[in-house]
Short mmCIF file of C-alpha atoms in Angstrom, two decimals:
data_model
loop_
_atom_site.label_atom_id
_atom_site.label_comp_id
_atom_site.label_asym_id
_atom_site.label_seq_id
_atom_site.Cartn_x
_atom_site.Cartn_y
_atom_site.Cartn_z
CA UNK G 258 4.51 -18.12 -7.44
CA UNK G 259 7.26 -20.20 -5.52
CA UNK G 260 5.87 -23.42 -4.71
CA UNK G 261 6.23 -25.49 -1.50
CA UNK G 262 7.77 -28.29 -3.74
CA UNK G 263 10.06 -26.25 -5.71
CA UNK G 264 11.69 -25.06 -2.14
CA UNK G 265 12.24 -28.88 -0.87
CA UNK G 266 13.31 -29.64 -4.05
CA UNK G 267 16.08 -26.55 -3.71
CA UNK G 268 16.97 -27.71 -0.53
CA UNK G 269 17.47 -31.39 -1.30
CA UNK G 270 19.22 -30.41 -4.52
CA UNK G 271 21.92 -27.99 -2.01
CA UNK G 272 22.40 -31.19 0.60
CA UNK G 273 22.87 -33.51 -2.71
CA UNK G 274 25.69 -30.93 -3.90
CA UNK G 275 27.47 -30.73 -0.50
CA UNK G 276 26.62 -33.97 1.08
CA UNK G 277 27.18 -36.00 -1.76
CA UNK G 278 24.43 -39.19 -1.50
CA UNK G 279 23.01 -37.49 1.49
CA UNK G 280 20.54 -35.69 -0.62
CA UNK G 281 17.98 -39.00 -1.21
CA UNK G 282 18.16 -39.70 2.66
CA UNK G 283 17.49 -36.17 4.11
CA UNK G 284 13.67 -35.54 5.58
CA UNK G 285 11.86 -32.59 5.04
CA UNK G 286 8.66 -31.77 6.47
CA UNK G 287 7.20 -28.20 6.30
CA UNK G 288 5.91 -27.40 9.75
CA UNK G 289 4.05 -24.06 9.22
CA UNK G 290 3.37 -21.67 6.47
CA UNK G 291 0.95 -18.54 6.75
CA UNK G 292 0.87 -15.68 3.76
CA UNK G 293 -0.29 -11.90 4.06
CA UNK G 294 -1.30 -9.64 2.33
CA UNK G 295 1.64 -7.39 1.15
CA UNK G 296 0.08 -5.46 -1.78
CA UNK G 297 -2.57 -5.99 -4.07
CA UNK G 298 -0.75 -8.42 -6.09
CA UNK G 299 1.71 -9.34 -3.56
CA UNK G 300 1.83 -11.54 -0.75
CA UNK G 301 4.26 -11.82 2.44
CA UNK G 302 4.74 -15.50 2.68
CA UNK G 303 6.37 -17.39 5.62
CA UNK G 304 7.70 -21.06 5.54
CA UNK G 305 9.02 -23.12 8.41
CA UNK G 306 10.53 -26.63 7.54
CA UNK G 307 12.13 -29.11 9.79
CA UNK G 308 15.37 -31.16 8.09
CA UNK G 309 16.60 -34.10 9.72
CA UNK G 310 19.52 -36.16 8.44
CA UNK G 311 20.81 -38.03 11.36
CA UNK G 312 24.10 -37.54 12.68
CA UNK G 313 24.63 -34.63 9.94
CA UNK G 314 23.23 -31.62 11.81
CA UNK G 315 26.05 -29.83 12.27
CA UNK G 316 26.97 -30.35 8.45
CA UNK G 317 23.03 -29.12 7.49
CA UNK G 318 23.22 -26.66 9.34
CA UNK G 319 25.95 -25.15 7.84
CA UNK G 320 24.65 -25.25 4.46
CA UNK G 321 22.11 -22.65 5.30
CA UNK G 322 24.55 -19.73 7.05
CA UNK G 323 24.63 -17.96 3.86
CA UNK G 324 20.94 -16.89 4.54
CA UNK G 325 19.36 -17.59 1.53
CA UNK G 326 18.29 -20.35 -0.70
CA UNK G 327 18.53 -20.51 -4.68
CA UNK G 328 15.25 -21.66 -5.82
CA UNK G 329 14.98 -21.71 -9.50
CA UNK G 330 15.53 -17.95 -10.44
CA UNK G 331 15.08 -16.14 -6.70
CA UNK G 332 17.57 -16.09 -3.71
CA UNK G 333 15.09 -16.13 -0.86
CA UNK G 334 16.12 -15.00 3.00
CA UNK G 335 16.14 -18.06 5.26
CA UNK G 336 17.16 -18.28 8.89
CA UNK G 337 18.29 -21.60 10.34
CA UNK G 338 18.27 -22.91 14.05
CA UNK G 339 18.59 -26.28 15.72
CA UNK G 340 16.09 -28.47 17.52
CA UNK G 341 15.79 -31.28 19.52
CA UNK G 342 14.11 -33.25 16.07
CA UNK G 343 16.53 -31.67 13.56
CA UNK G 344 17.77 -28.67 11.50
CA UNK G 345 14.41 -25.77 11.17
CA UNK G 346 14.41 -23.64 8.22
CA UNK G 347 12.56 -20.58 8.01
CA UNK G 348 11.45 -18.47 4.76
CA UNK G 349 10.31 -14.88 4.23
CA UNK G 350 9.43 -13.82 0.58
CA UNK G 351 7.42 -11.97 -1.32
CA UNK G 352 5.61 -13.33 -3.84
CA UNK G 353 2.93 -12.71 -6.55
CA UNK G 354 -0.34 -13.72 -5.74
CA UNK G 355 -2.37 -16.27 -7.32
CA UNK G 356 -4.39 -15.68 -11.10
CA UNK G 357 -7.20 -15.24 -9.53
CA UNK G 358 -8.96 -12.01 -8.17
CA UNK G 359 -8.02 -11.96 -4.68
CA UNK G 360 -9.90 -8.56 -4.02
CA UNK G 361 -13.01 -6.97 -5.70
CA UNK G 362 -12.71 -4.19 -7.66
CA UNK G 363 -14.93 -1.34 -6.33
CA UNK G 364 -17.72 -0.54 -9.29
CA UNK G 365 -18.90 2.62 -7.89
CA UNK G 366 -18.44 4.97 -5.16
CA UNK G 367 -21.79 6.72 -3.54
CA UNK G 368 -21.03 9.91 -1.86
CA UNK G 369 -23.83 11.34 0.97
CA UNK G 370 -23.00 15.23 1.64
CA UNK G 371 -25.18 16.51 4.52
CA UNK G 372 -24.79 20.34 5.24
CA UNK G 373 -25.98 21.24 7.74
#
């Protein structure tokens, strides 16, 4: 499973690289994320962050027209738009769902034939 702290930690790790000392300084707060069901062992999962690095926008925003971000192993999609606070982010991935049993297993199936 990606974690919400291995994606900030991806995306400060990018600013670091192309902003050079900008990387300590940049905020990131995740605004909204929401996951559905995709599969039985899948999820769809949907992260929205907000960056703000004042007086870098333009620079941040640039980082992410590639549309994707490297985080550890995956490339995952990302679409990037300006607001009035700062730079949002926003992720679409697929992603394994958790160890545990997300849906019981059916133990028998009871079958009523009426002819009639």
């Amino acid at each position: 499973m990606t974690r919400q702290g291995e994606i900030e930690g991806a995306i400060r790790q990018l600013v670091e690289e192309k902003l050079p000392g900008l990387g300590e300084a940049l905020l990131i707060q995740e605004k909204e994320a929401a996951w559905k069901a995709a599969g039985w062992r899948t999820q769809l999962v949907t992260r929205k962050f907000l960056l703000a690095l004042e007086g870098q926008e333009e620079q941040l925003e640039g980082l992410f027209a590639c549309g994707y971000l490297r985080v550890g192993d995956r490339a995952l999609g990302i679409e990037a738009g300006r607001e009035a606070e700062g730079i949002t982010l926003q992720l679409k991935y697929l992603d394994n769902r958790g160890p545990e049993e997300t849906l019981p297993l059916m133990e028998k199936l009871i079958l009523n034939s009426q002819e009639g």
